Each structure stands twice: as structure tokens, then as C-alpha cells.
Short mmCIF file of C-alpha atoms and ligand atoms in Angstrom, two decimals:
data_model
loop_
_atom_site.label_atom_id
_atom_site.label_comp_id
_atom_site.label_asym_id
_atom_site.label_seq_id
_atom_site.Cartn_x
_atom_site.Cartn_y
_atom_site.Cartn_z
CA MET A 1 215.90 239.52 202.22
CA LEU A 2 217.77 241.28 205.11
CA ARG A 3 216.46 242.14 208.13
CA PRO A 4 216.18 245.63 209.25
CA VAL A 5 218.86 245.88 211.79
CA SER A 6 221.34 243.96 209.41
CA ARG A 7 220.67 245.96 206.54
CA GLN A 8 221.35 248.98 208.39
CA ALA A 9 224.40 247.68 210.28
CA HIS A 10 225.86 246.21 206.84
CA ARG A 11 225.17 249.92 204.91
CA THR A 12 226.71 251.39 207.95
CA LEU A 13 229.97 249.10 207.88
CA ARG A 14 230.29 249.27 204.11
CA HIS A 15 230.32 252.87 203.95
CA ARG A 16 232.94 252.39 206.92
CA ASN A 17 234.43 250.34 204.32
CA ILE A 18 234.72 247.75 207.44
CA LEU A 19 233.03 245.17 205.12
CA PRO A 20 234.09 244.90 201.56
CA SER A 21 231.72 245.27 198.84
CA THR A 22 232.27 242.15 197.11
CA VAL A 23 231.16 240.12 199.92
CA ARG A 24 228.35 238.55 198.70
CA TYR A 25 225.86 235.97 200.90
CA THR A 26 225.65 232.32 199.53
CA SER A 27 222.14 231.42 199.19
CA VAL A 28 220.91 228.89 200.72
CA SER A 29 218.54 226.24 199.13
CA SER A 30 215.08 227.08 200.24
CA PRO A 31 212.45 225.00 198.93
CA SER A 32 208.83 225.88 198.91
CA SER A 33 206.78 224.17 201.65
CA SER A 34 204.82 222.07 199.49
CA GLU A 35 207.97 220.86 197.77
CA LEU A 36 209.25 219.96 200.94
CA LEU A 37 206.47 218.08 202.61
CA SER A 38 206.46 215.83 199.42
CA ARG A 39 210.01 215.20 199.54
CA SER A 40 210.13 214.63 203.22
CA ALA A 41 207.68 212.15 202.97
CA ALA A 42 209.52 210.41 200.43
CA GLU A 43 212.37 210.90 202.53
CA LEU A 44 211.13 208.97 205.35
CA PRO A 45 211.02 205.49 204.39
CA ASN A 46 209.81 202.46 206.19
CA ALA A 47 212.64 200.64 206.83
CA PRO A 48 215.97 201.02 207.22
CA ASN A 49 218.21 202.00 204.42
CA THR A 50 220.79 199.41 204.17
CA ALA A 51 222.38 200.64 200.68
CA TYR A 52 225.85 201.92 202.76
CA SER A 53 227.03 198.41 204.04
CA ALA A 54 230.35 198.08 201.96
CA VAL A 55 233.47 199.85 202.87
CA THR A 56 234.18 202.50 200.54
CA HIS A 57 236.90 204.46 202.67
CA PRO A 58 239.03 201.82 204.18
CA ILE A 59 241.12 203.37 207.10
CA PRO A 60 243.83 203.12 206.79
CA ALA A 61 243.64 203.54 203.07
CA ALA A 62 244.35 200.62 200.98
CA GLU A 63 247.53 202.52 199.22
CA PRO A 64 247.75 205.66 201.20
CA SER A 65 249.40 208.28 199.13
CA SER A 66 253.01 209.45 199.80
CA ARG A 67 251.69 212.74 201.48
CA THR A 68 249.62 210.83 203.64
CA ARG A 69 252.46 208.30 204.74
CA GLU A 70 255.08 211.51 205.30
CA THR A 71 252.06 213.39 206.72
CA LEU A 72 251.66 211.16 209.29
CA ALA A 73 255.49 209.96 210.13
CA LEU A 74 255.94 213.87 210.65
CA ALA A 75 253.30 213.97 212.66
CA ARG A 76 254.29 210.97 215.32
CA ASP A 77 257.91 212.40 215.32
CA HIS A 78 256.93 216.16 216.02
CA ILE A 79 253.42 216.40 217.23
CA LEU A 80 252.52 216.09 221.07
CA PRO A 81 250.23 213.14 221.15
CA VAL A 82 247.19 214.64 222.75
CA TYR A 83 244.49 213.69 220.25
CA ALA A 84 243.50 209.90 219.22
CA ARG A 85 242.89 210.68 215.35
CA PRO A 86 242.36 208.27 212.67
CA PRO A 87 245.00 208.08 209.75
CA ILE A 88 243.31 210.29 207.61
CA VAL A 89 244.97 213.68 206.57
CA LEU A 90 242.19 216.23 205.43
CA GLU A 91 243.59 218.80 202.50
CA ARG A 92 240.42 220.50 201.47
CA GLY A 93 236.71 221.11 201.95
CA LYS A 94 233.84 222.68 200.51
CA GLY A 95 230.56 223.35 201.95
CA SER A 96 229.55 220.54 204.19
CA TRP A 97 232.52 217.72 202.41
CA VAL A 98 236.22 217.75 203.06
CA TRP A 99 238.64 215.76 201.09
CA ASP A 100 241.68 213.78 202.37
CA CYS A 101 245.39 213.62 200.74
CA ASP A 102 244.15 210.26 199.11
CA GLY A 103 241.53 212.24 197.19
CA ARG A 104 238.89 210.63 198.79
CA LYS A 105 235.58 212.74 199.89
CA TYR A 106 233.61 212.88 203.30
CA LEU A 107 230.70 214.22 204.39
CA ASP A 108 231.57 216.11 207.47
CA PHE A 109 229.13 216.04 210.43
CA THR A 110 231.10 217.05 213.03
CA GLY A 111 231.46 221.00 211.62
CA GLY A 112 234.99 221.02 212.97
CA ILE A 113 233.43 220.23 216.37
CA ALA A 114 230.42 222.72 215.82
CA VAL A 115 232.39 225.33 214.33
CA ASN A 116 232.22 225.60 210.81
CA ALA A 117 228.39 227.09 210.87
CA LEU A 118 228.88 228.43 207.16
CA GLY A 119 230.51 224.86 206.03
CA HIS A 120 234.13 224.49 204.45
CA ALA A 121 235.84 227.10 202.19
CA ASP A 122 232.90 229.72 202.29
CA GLU A 123 233.52 232.14 199.87
CA GLY A 124 232.42 235.25 201.98
CA VAL A 125 234.50 234.16 204.93
CA SER A 126 237.70 234.07 202.48
CA GLU A 127 236.80 237.60 201.14
CA MET A 128 236.33 239.16 204.10
CA LEU A 129 239.65 237.28 205.32
CA LYS A 130 241.03 238.52 202.29
CA SER A 131 240.41 242.23 202.53
CA GLN A 132 240.85 242.78 206.20
CA SER A 133 244.02 241.16 206.39
CA SER A 134 245.55 243.35 203.69
CA LYS A 135 244.29 246.55 205.34
CA LEU A 136 244.66 246.29 209.25
CA LEU A 137 245.27 242.64 210.77
CA HIS A 138 246.35 243.19 214.44
CA SER A 139 246.70 246.57 216.01
CA SER A 140 246.63 245.26 219.67
CA ASN A 141 243.96 246.48 222.49
CA ALA A 142 246.41 249.73 222.85
CA PHE A 143 244.00 250.88 220.58
CA TYR A 144 240.27 250.67 219.16
CA ASN A 145 239.38 249.50 215.72
CA GLU A 146 236.25 249.39 214.20
CA PRO A 147 235.27 245.54 213.50
CA ALA A 148 235.31 245.20 217.36
CA VAL A 149 233.01 247.76 218.16
CA ALA A 150 231.03 246.47 215.37
CA LEU A 151 230.86 242.93 216.44
CA ALA A 152 230.13 244.04 220.19
CA SER A 153 227.32 246.26 218.63
CA LEU A 154 225.84 243.34 216.72
CA LEU A 155 226.02 240.98 219.42
CA VAL A 156 224.09 243.13 221.84
CA THR A 157 221.38 244.22 219.32
CA LEU A 158 220.40 240.60 218.34
CA THR A 159 220.70 239.32 222.18
CA LYS A 160 218.05 241.79 222.83
CA ARG A 161 215.88 241.35 219.52
CA GLU A 162 216.07 237.45 219.89
CA GLY A 163 215.66 237.41 223.63
CA GLY A 164 219.08 236.39 226.27
CA LEU A 165 220.76 237.58 228.71
CA GLY A 166 217.63 239.35 230.83
CA TYR A 167 216.18 240.55 227.46
CA PRO A 168 212.88 239.69 226.35
CA THR A 169 212.45 238.76 222.69
CA GLY A 170 211.86 241.67 220.89
CA THR A 171 213.71 244.35 222.97
CA ARG A 172 214.51 247.09 220.86
CA ASP A 173 217.72 249.35 221.26
CA ALA A 174 216.85 252.22 223.44
CA PRO A 175 219.52 255.05 224.90
CA GLY A 176 219.41 254.93 228.67
CA GLY A 177 218.13 251.23 228.64
CA PRO A 178 219.88 248.28 230.82
CA GLY A 179 222.65 247.45 228.44
CA ALA A 180 225.43 244.87 228.14
CA LYS A 181 229.17 244.50 227.31
CA VAL A 182 231.54 242.32 225.43
CA PHE A 183 234.93 241.07 226.22
CA PHE A 184 236.87 239.16 223.40
CA GLY A 185 239.35 236.33 223.72
CA ASN A 186 240.39 233.52 221.40
CA SER A 187 238.90 230.65 222.28
CA GLY A 188 236.14 228.96 224.47
CA THR A 189 238.43 228.16 227.25
CA GLU A 190 239.74 232.04 227.47
CA ALA A 191 235.98 233.28 227.43
CA ASN A 192 235.35 231.10 230.40
CA GLU A 193 237.88 231.94 232.05
CA GLY A 194 237.54 235.60 231.61
CA ALA A 195 233.74 235.18 232.57
CA LEU A 196 235.01 233.14 235.84
CA LYS A 197 237.43 235.95 236.48
CA VAL A 198 234.60 238.49 236.10
CA ALA A 199 232.32 236.89 238.24
CA ARG A 200 235.15 236.21 241.38
CA LYS A 201 235.56 240.07 241.15
CA VAL A 202 231.55 240.45 241.61
CA GLY A 203 231.62 238.33 244.27
CA LYS A 204 234.20 240.10 246.39
CA ASP A 205 232.80 243.41 245.73
CA ARG A 206 229.15 241.55 246.90
CA GLY A 207 230.35 239.41 249.47
CA GLY A 208 234.08 240.30 250.59
CA ALA A 209 236.76 238.22 250.72
CA THR A 210 235.15 234.34 251.57
CA LYS A 211 232.83 234.91 248.35
CA THR A 212 234.62 232.80 245.98
CA GLU A 213 233.28 229.66 245.92
CA ILE A 214 231.84 228.59 241.86
CA VAL A 215 229.39 225.58 240.93
CA CYS A 216 229.24 223.87 238.03
CA PHE A 217 227.78 220.60 237.03
CA GLN A 218 228.71 216.78 236.41
CA GLN A 219 229.63 215.64 232.70
CA SER A 220 230.35 219.84 232.34
CA PHE A 221 232.96 220.74 229.60
CA HIS A 222 234.28 224.11 230.29
CA GLY A 223 237.94 223.98 228.56
CA ARG A 224 241.63 223.07 229.52
CA SER A 225 243.19 226.08 231.15
CA PHE A 226 243.39 225.82 234.87
CA GLY A 227 240.41 227.81 235.65
CA ALA A 228 238.11 226.61 233.06
CA LEU A 229 239.53 222.52 233.72
CA SER A 230 238.48 222.79 237.70
CA VAL A 231 234.92 223.46 236.52
CA THR A 232 234.92 220.42 233.67
CA SER A 233 233.81 218.10 236.16
CA THR A 234 235.14 214.92 234.39
CA SER A 235 238.11 212.76 236.02
CA LYS A 236 239.74 211.96 232.87
CA TYR A 237 240.27 215.77 232.07
CA GLN A 238 241.01 216.23 235.88
CA ASP A 239 242.92 213.78 237.46
CA PRO A 240 246.05 214.16 235.85
CA PHE A 241 246.33 217.86 236.93
CA VAL A 242 245.22 217.86 240.23
CA PRO A 243 245.32 220.17 242.55
CA LEU A 244 243.12 222.43 240.51
CA VAL A 245 241.67 225.79 241.33
CA PRO A 246 239.87 225.26 245.05
CA GLY A 247 236.21 226.19 246.09
CA VAL A 248 234.46 224.09 243.13
CA ARG A 249 231.51 222.50 243.85
CA VAL A 250 229.79 220.06 241.47
CA GLY A 251 225.77 219.50 241.14
CA VAL A 252 223.97 217.18 239.01
CA LEU A 253 222.02 218.47 236.03
CA ASN A 254 218.62 218.79 236.45
CA GLN A 255 218.58 217.81 240.21
CA SER A 256 216.47 220.30 242.18
CA GLU A 257 217.36 218.56 245.80
CA GLY A 258 219.88 220.15 247.57
CA LEU A 259 220.31 223.65 245.71
CA GLU A 260 219.85 225.52 248.82
CA ASP A 261 223.13 223.71 250.07
CA LEU A 262 225.08 223.44 246.52
CA ILE A 263 224.73 227.44 246.02
CA THR A 264 225.28 229.72 249.32
CA GLU A 265 226.07 232.98 250.28
CA ASN A 266 229.65 231.88 249.51
CA THR A 267 228.86 231.15 246.05
CA CYS A 268 230.13 233.66 243.32
CA ALA A 269 229.37 232.04 239.91
CA VAL A 270 227.47 229.02 238.67
CA ILE A 271 228.86 227.98 235.25
CA VAL A 272 226.34 225.75 233.36
CA GLU A 273 226.03 224.49 229.60
CA PRO A 274 222.20 225.04 228.56
CA ILE A 275 223.10 221.73 226.59
CA GLN A 276 226.04 219.82 227.37
CA GLY A 277 227.92 219.48 224.38
CA GLU A 278 231.13 217.23 225.39
CA GLY A 279 229.18 215.62 228.25
CA GLY A 280 226.84 213.64 226.13
CA VAL A 281 224.33 216.17 224.44
CA ASN A 282 222.41 216.79 227.73
CA SER A 283 219.63 219.30 227.94
CA VAL A 284 218.91 221.37 230.89
CA ASP A 285 215.28 221.47 231.88
CA VAL A 286 213.65 225.03 231.98
CA GLN A 287 212.09 224.16 234.94
CA TRP A 288 214.91 223.24 236.89
CA MET A 289 217.11 226.04 235.39
CA ARG A 290 214.12 228.71 236.73
CA LYS A 291 215.14 227.30 240.19
CA LEU A 292 218.99 227.55 239.68
CA VAL A 293 218.71 230.95 238.88
CA GLN A 294 216.51 232.16 241.20
CA ARG A 295 218.72 230.07 244.18
CA ALA A 296 222.02 232.64 242.58
CA ARG A 297 219.72 235.95 242.70
CA GLN A 298 218.89 234.77 246.47
CA THR A 299 222.42 234.05 247.39
CA GLY A 300 224.29 236.85 244.93
CA ALA A 301 225.66 234.53 242.57
CA VAL A 302 226.73 235.34 239.10
CA VAL A 303 225.21 232.86 236.72
CA ILE A 304 227.12 232.25 233.50
CA PHE A 305 225.90 230.22 230.52
CA ASP A 306 228.22 228.56 228.50
CA GLU A 307 226.87 228.50 224.78
CA ILE A 308 230.12 227.73 223.21
CA GLN A 309 228.90 225.06 221.10
CA CYS A 310 225.19 225.17 221.57
CA GLY A 311 224.79 228.97 221.09
CA LEU A 312 225.01 231.11 217.79
CA TYR A 313 221.83 229.78 216.25
CA ARG A 314 223.26 225.99 216.87
CA THR A 315 219.51 225.16 218.17
CA GLY A 316 217.97 227.50 215.77
CA ALA A 317 217.73 230.66 217.82
CA LEU A 318 220.68 233.27 218.68
CA TRP A 319 220.74 231.59 222.17
CA ALA A 320 219.92 228.09 223.22
CA HIS A 321 217.86 230.17 226.06
CA SER A 322 216.70 232.56 223.74
CA SER A 323 213.25 231.51 223.95
CA TRP A 324 213.27 230.84 227.79
CA PRO A 325 211.56 233.18 229.94
CA VAL A 326 213.72 236.04 231.22
CA GLU A 327 213.56 234.39 234.89
CA CYS A 328 215.57 231.87 233.57
CA HIS A 329 218.36 233.69 231.73
CA PRO A 330 221.89 234.28 233.05
CA ASP A 331 224.28 237.36 233.85
CA ILE A 332 226.84 236.17 231.60
CA VAL A 333 226.99 234.15 228.04
CA THR A 334 230.12 232.61 226.56
CA MET A 335 230.71 231.94 222.94
CA ALA A 336 233.20 230.99 220.77
CA LYS A 337 233.35 227.97 218.18
CA PRO A 338 231.23 229.07 215.18
CA LEU A 339 231.49 232.92 215.70
CA ALA A 340 234.17 233.48 213.05
CA ASN A 341 233.56 229.76 210.99
CA GLY A 342 237.01 228.61 212.42
CA TYR A 343 239.31 231.98 212.66
CA PRO A 344 239.99 231.87 216.42
CA ILE A 345 237.96 234.24 218.44
CA GLY A 346 235.91 233.82 222.01
CA ALA A 347 233.72 236.39 223.60
CA VAL A 348 232.27 236.99 227.06
CA LEU A 349 228.63 239.09 227.22
CA MET A 350 227.78 240.42 230.58
CA ARG A 351 224.83 242.60 231.75
CA ASP A 352 226.01 246.21 232.41
CA ILE A 353 225.40 245.51 236.00
CA ILE A 354 227.89 243.15 236.10
CA ALA A 355 230.58 244.54 233.77
CA LYS A 356 230.89 247.57 235.95
CA THR A 357 233.39 246.02 238.37
CA MET A 358 235.44 245.55 235.32
CA THR A 359 238.02 248.71 235.04
CA ALA A 360 241.15 249.32 232.93
CA GLY A 361 243.40 246.41 233.55
CA THR A 362 241.81 244.28 235.50
CA HIS A 363 241.45 241.79 232.09
CA GLY A 364 243.18 241.96 228.92
CA THR A 365 244.73 240.18 226.02
CA THR A 366 247.00 240.64 223.24
CA PHE A 367 245.19 239.12 220.36
CA GLY A 368 241.69 239.11 221.33
CA GLY A 369 239.34 241.54 219.55
CA SER A 370 241.77 242.08 216.41
CA PRO A 371 240.18 243.87 213.65
CA LEU A 372 240.83 240.33 211.65
CA ALA A 373 238.99 237.88 213.84
CA CYS A 374 236.12 240.49 214.42
CA SER A 375 235.37 241.66 210.90
CA ILE A 376 235.06 237.93 209.99
CA GLY A 377 232.82 237.16 213.01
CA PHE A 378 230.40 240.39 212.24
CA HIS A 379 230.18 238.81 208.62
CA VAL A 380 229.19 235.18 210.45
CA LEU A 381 227.10 236.55 212.89
CA ASP A 382 225.37 238.83 210.30
CA ARG A 383 224.85 235.92 208.00
CA LEU A 384 223.84 233.29 210.59
CA SER A 385 221.15 235.98 211.63
CA GLN A 386 219.27 236.39 208.64
CA GLY A 387 215.43 235.15 208.51
CA GLU A 388 216.40 233.01 205.46
CA PHE A 389 219.20 231.19 206.72
CA VAL A 390 217.43 230.40 210.12
CA SER A 391 214.19 229.09 208.30
CA HIS A 392 216.76 226.95 206.34
CA LEU A 393 218.23 225.61 209.30
CA LYS A 394 215.05 225.20 211.10
CA ARG A 395 213.69 222.77 208.30
CA THR A 396 216.90 220.51 207.55
CA SER A 397 217.37 220.09 211.52
CA ALA A 398 213.82 219.14 211.84
CA LEU A 399 214.28 216.61 209.00
CA LEU A 400 217.53 215.20 210.87
CA LEU A 401 215.48 215.02 213.60
CA ARG A 402 212.24 213.08 212.21
CA ARG A 403 215.01 210.79 210.13
CA LEU A 404 216.87 209.68 213.70
CA GLU A 405 213.53 209.23 215.84
CA ARG A 406 212.72 206.41 214.29
CA LEU A 407 215.94 204.63 214.83
CA SER A 408 214.98 203.50 218.42
CA GLY A 409 211.96 201.52 217.01
CA TRP A 410 213.86 200.02 214.39
CA PHE A 411 217.16 199.35 216.18
CA PRO A 412 215.29 198.65 220.25
CA GLU A 413 218.29 197.00 221.28
CA LEU A 414 220.88 199.55 220.29
CA VAL A 415 219.63 203.02 220.06
CA GLY A 416 218.49 204.95 223.06
CA ARG A 417 216.60 208.52 223.26
CA ILE A 418 217.73 211.14 220.59
CA ARG A 419 218.99 214.28 222.64
CA GLY A 420 219.63 217.80 221.60
CA ARG A 421 217.87 220.41 219.48
CA GLY A 422 218.52 221.88 216.20
CA PHE A 423 222.04 220.91 214.88
CA ILE A 424 223.53 219.79 218.51
CA ILE A 425 222.30 216.20 218.29
CA GLY A 426 222.85 213.12 220.28
CA ILE A 427 222.24 209.34 219.52
CA ALA A 428 222.39 207.61 222.64
CA LEU A 429 223.62 204.00 222.16
CA LEU A 430 222.60 201.13 224.77
CA ARG A 431 225.41 199.10 224.11
CA GLU A 432 228.97 200.13 225.73
CA GLY A 433 231.51 200.61 222.88
CA ASP A 434 228.52 201.27 220.15
CA PRO A 435 229.58 204.83 219.98
CA GLN A 436 232.97 204.38 218.81
CA ARG A 437 231.64 201.17 216.68
CA VAL A 438 229.20 203.54 214.74
CA ILE A 439 231.64 206.38 214.31
CA GLU A 440 234.13 204.08 212.66
CA LEU A 441 231.54 202.18 210.50
CA ALA A 442 230.43 205.61 208.87
CA ARG A 443 233.90 206.90 208.66
CA GLU A 444 234.49 203.90 206.34
CA ARG A 445 231.57 204.97 204.44
CA GLY A 446 232.39 208.56 203.74
CA LEU A 447 230.61 210.00 206.89
CA LEU A 448 232.43 211.85 209.66
CA LEU A 449 230.62 211.82 213.07
CA LEU A 450 231.88 212.65 217.01
CA PRO A 451 231.22 210.88 220.03
CA ALA A 452 229.98 212.98 223.28
CA GLY A 453 230.12 211.75 226.97
CA LYS A 454 230.02 207.85 227.48
CA ASP A 455 227.22 206.52 225.48
CA CYS A 456 226.65 209.09 222.30
CA VAL A 457 226.89 209.64 218.78
CA ARG A 458 227.22 213.39 218.28
CA LEU A 459 225.89 215.58 215.05
CA VAL A 460 227.18 218.98 214.79
CA PRO A 461 227.07 219.77 211.00
CA SER A 462 227.69 223.06 209.05
CA LEU A 463 224.17 225.08 209.84
CA ASN A 464 223.82 225.37 205.78
CA VAL A 465 223.95 221.50 205.20
CA SER A 466 221.28 221.08 202.95
CA GLU A 467 218.31 218.18 203.15
CA ALA A 468 219.78 216.06 200.54
CA GLU A 469 222.90 216.15 202.88
CA VAL A 470 221.06 215.43 205.92
CA SER A 471 219.39 212.68 204.29
CA HIS A 472 222.88 210.92 202.98
CA ALA A 473 223.78 211.29 206.55
CA ALA A 474 220.83 209.31 207.94
CA ASP A 475 220.79 206.80 205.32
CA VAL A 476 224.57 206.21 206.15
CA ILE A 477 223.88 205.73 209.98
CA GLU A 478 220.84 203.62 209.34
CA SER A 479 223.41 201.32 207.34
CA CYS A 480 226.39 201.22 209.83
CA LEU A 481 223.46 200.26 212.87
CA SER A 482 222.14 197.60 210.23
CA LEU A 483 225.64 195.98 210.40
CA LEU A 484 225.84 195.97 214.19
C1 PLP B 1 230.81 224.09 225.79
C2 PLP B 1 232.30 224.06 225.71
N1 PLP B 1 232.92 225.38 226.38
C3 PLP B 1 234.21 225.19 226.43
C4 PLP B 1 234.94 224.53 225.37
C5 PLP B 1 236.48 224.94 224.97
O1 PLP B 1 236.40 225.91 224.11
P1 PLP B 1 238.30 225.92 223.34
O2 PLP B 1 238.27 224.29 222.96
O3 PLP B 1 237.51 226.87 222.15
O4 PLP B 1 239.12 226.37 224.27
C6 PLP B 1 234.14 223.47 224.80
C7 PLP B 1 235.12 223.14 223.39
O5 PLP B 1 234.61 221.84 222.64
C8 PLP B 1 232.92 223.37 224.71
O6 PLP B 1 232.00 222.76 224.24
#
């Protein structure tokens, strides 16, 4: 069933030919609760699974195909070697599965690093890509286009409905009420760069030439451009590129002491991830966030939530902060990764009171807000926001958590806490080097995982992953831990 806001938006967009009539929702499997309960009980074994102890996907492949060999050789010669990658060449995907050029199949729990919310090769996304690209692909920001306006409106409407950005859950669209504006870019970095620029300008409006400092937090990750890198407080990313943007102060996540000294009258922006992704799946404590936002309001600093990895339904709600009280909400939210399921897009969503400082010419982009990116973004966001989709996600992510929470009991010397919520989950490992070992062992058994921070294995699968796939991933992880 479509929810009212979505049904209406769909009708309008179909009518205006923004959504092709051929786009169909791919249904998510939706078992009844009794079915789920009996299956979950069966799926919660009393001992760790050891069925996947043998290597099924040797890496490198014992006899790699000529395509694999040639691609790796060309990459060695011509691709800037800034990524440490295993010698696997991916060729195609479907749902939560990918295949390499040697015909081997992997269960993808990296989700393209929290991007492929609807999985690989989704039919609705492909259909939208085809139809919009044959109609109007790019037109530049010298002109309006309907998909950008539709996506911006949907983002604001959903934020009001679900809560976030100062709107309590269930806020209705009402003419004349407090509004919000969207700026579209092409990536997460660019969204954060835009948000920092907006906050700088607000700072100057509010406090003059000295209100320019920015506060960020240890282990944060906000991107690789100079502005975003300057607030990404991890030395391995920053050190080779100093000097960075001056006037950045670094706080400790969830530490209340010293907030008065950290955020001052000179602070124009405070940027924070409600759940740090790259830094190790570290969640912000809501009581700490209340104090942080309160201090920012006292000093007139703009609060930016970077929800690029944790937002857009990854936690089971539109925003990781949707369920928090409004006094813990930000002034600006940045997003990117899953918004167009892998087609490049990023966006900055801000309250009108913040947006009013930005006038024609103060910021811009050539590609951002293209009809193609925004029509895919609309399609993806509309599907993610369906009640049926969200309840499926909540059930499958709860199953994953129940499975993973047993690990520390079975492997007390290896496994610490399970961190995160929904489908942004970190398994903390106690011994140095084990995250990489587990990732390699899992890969050799056909399961793709990611690291995070210094001590963590990260699971950020597609949001429509099935219960069977979640159970399979948990089985393989248990087998790998048994091998350690
Ligand atoms: C929280 C967060 N912010 C910003 C970024 C940068 O996004 P992008 O790589 O799209 O520029 C990332 C990427 O991993 C991220 O996780």
C-alpha cells in the first residue's frame, strides 16, 4: 500500500510524466509475524555455525580468467592506486548479490558502502534511468527542472512527517509554516562542503568577521575535499595534506565536559554524525546531543548533522535523529549515498531561517540537481519511505542484531560490543588486526564486509536484504570467528 503523501506525489508526477508509467515497485518479502517468530526461533541456534570453515572463493582465484588478469594489469598501469583492493573484478549484481569476472558469486554486505539501498540492478531504478535519460538528462542550473523540485518537496514533506530538522514527528505541510530548502550536489563531500559554506555565511551575518570557527569530533569522517577533510579528524587522512582550513576545533564524541570551551561565540558551525560510519559505527548519546545543541543555540552556531551514511532509512527511520526530541535536532542535514541508489547525488537540507542567507550566486554547481539524478532520487526515496518497506527493514535488521548479539557470549576473547542500529552495524573486535582477518576470511567464503575505525567490522547491506540473506551472513561470520 502506498501511503497518502506518496500516492499523491506519485499521481502528480505520473501525470506530469516525471515518473514513467512502467515503473513498478519490486515487492519485499513480507512474512506474517507468526511465520517470522517460528522461523527466527529456528534461526537462533545454540552454538556458532561452523559450516563455512572451508575456503570456497580463494583470493586471488586459483586460475583467474583472462578478463580478470587483463583488468588487474590495466588497473595497475593506469588507475591511481589510492585504494587497497582485493584482486577481484566485479562484473554484475542482482539484489544483495554480486558476481566477479570469474563467475563467482558473493553476498554483498557492503552495499556499495551504504549506497545500494535497493540492491543491485533494481528494475525500477533501471527503468527510471532509461526513461529520464531519453527525455532530459542534464539541463544545468540555468533553468528549473521538475524532478529536482519534486525531490526537494518530497524530502521536506517526509522530514515533516517522520520528524527531523526541528519538525516533530507528524508535522503536516501547512502554507506559511516554518519551511526548509534543499541544495543538490553530486556527493557526500560536496554536500558537507555546501553546508559548511552556508554556516560560515550565517556566522558572518550573526557575529561578524570573527564568527568563523568550526567544531567537529574525533573519528569523524566528512569527506576528502579541503573543507570536508579539515573537519575529518583522523590523522591518516589529514596529515599528508596539511595545512588545512584554519579555525577547526576537535571535540570528543559524547563528552559533555568542556562543551563551553569547545563551542564559543566565534563558532559558526558544529558538524557531527549521529552515528559515525567510517570512524567505527559510534552512536551519539541523545542526552549529550541535547547539551551540544543547547550550547550551539546559546552561541548562535549552526548545527549540521552529517547523515550521509546513517540517514535515509538506514536506521529504520528517515533520519537517524527522526525519533529524537526536537531540542536535539540540527539546523542542516547533509545526505548522499543511497539517495539515488548509486547514481551520484548529494543534498543539503536546511531550515528556512538558515537558508535565507543564501541568495543567487552565493553557491552553485554544474551537475547538481540534474533531472536524471533527481528523478532517480525521487523514485528511490519514495520507495524507501513505504510502510511495507520500512517494516521489512526493521524485521530483518532486528534479526541480524539478535544473531550478532550472541557473538560476544560465544567468543568472549574476540568479540566486544555490537554497535549501531538498523542496518548500520559494527562488530567490535578485541584483538588488533582481527577486523581485517575476519573480512578476508569472510570474502574467501563469499561474503563481502567492510572495516570501520580501528576495531570494527561494518555491515551496511542493502536495505531490502532478505531474512535468509541475513541468516546466511551471520552463519558465515560465526564460521569465520570459529576459525580465529
Ligand atoms: C558520514 C560521511 N560523510 C561524508 C562522506 C563523503 O561522501 P562521498 O564519498 O560521497 O564524498 C562519507 C563517505 O563515506 C561519509 O560516510
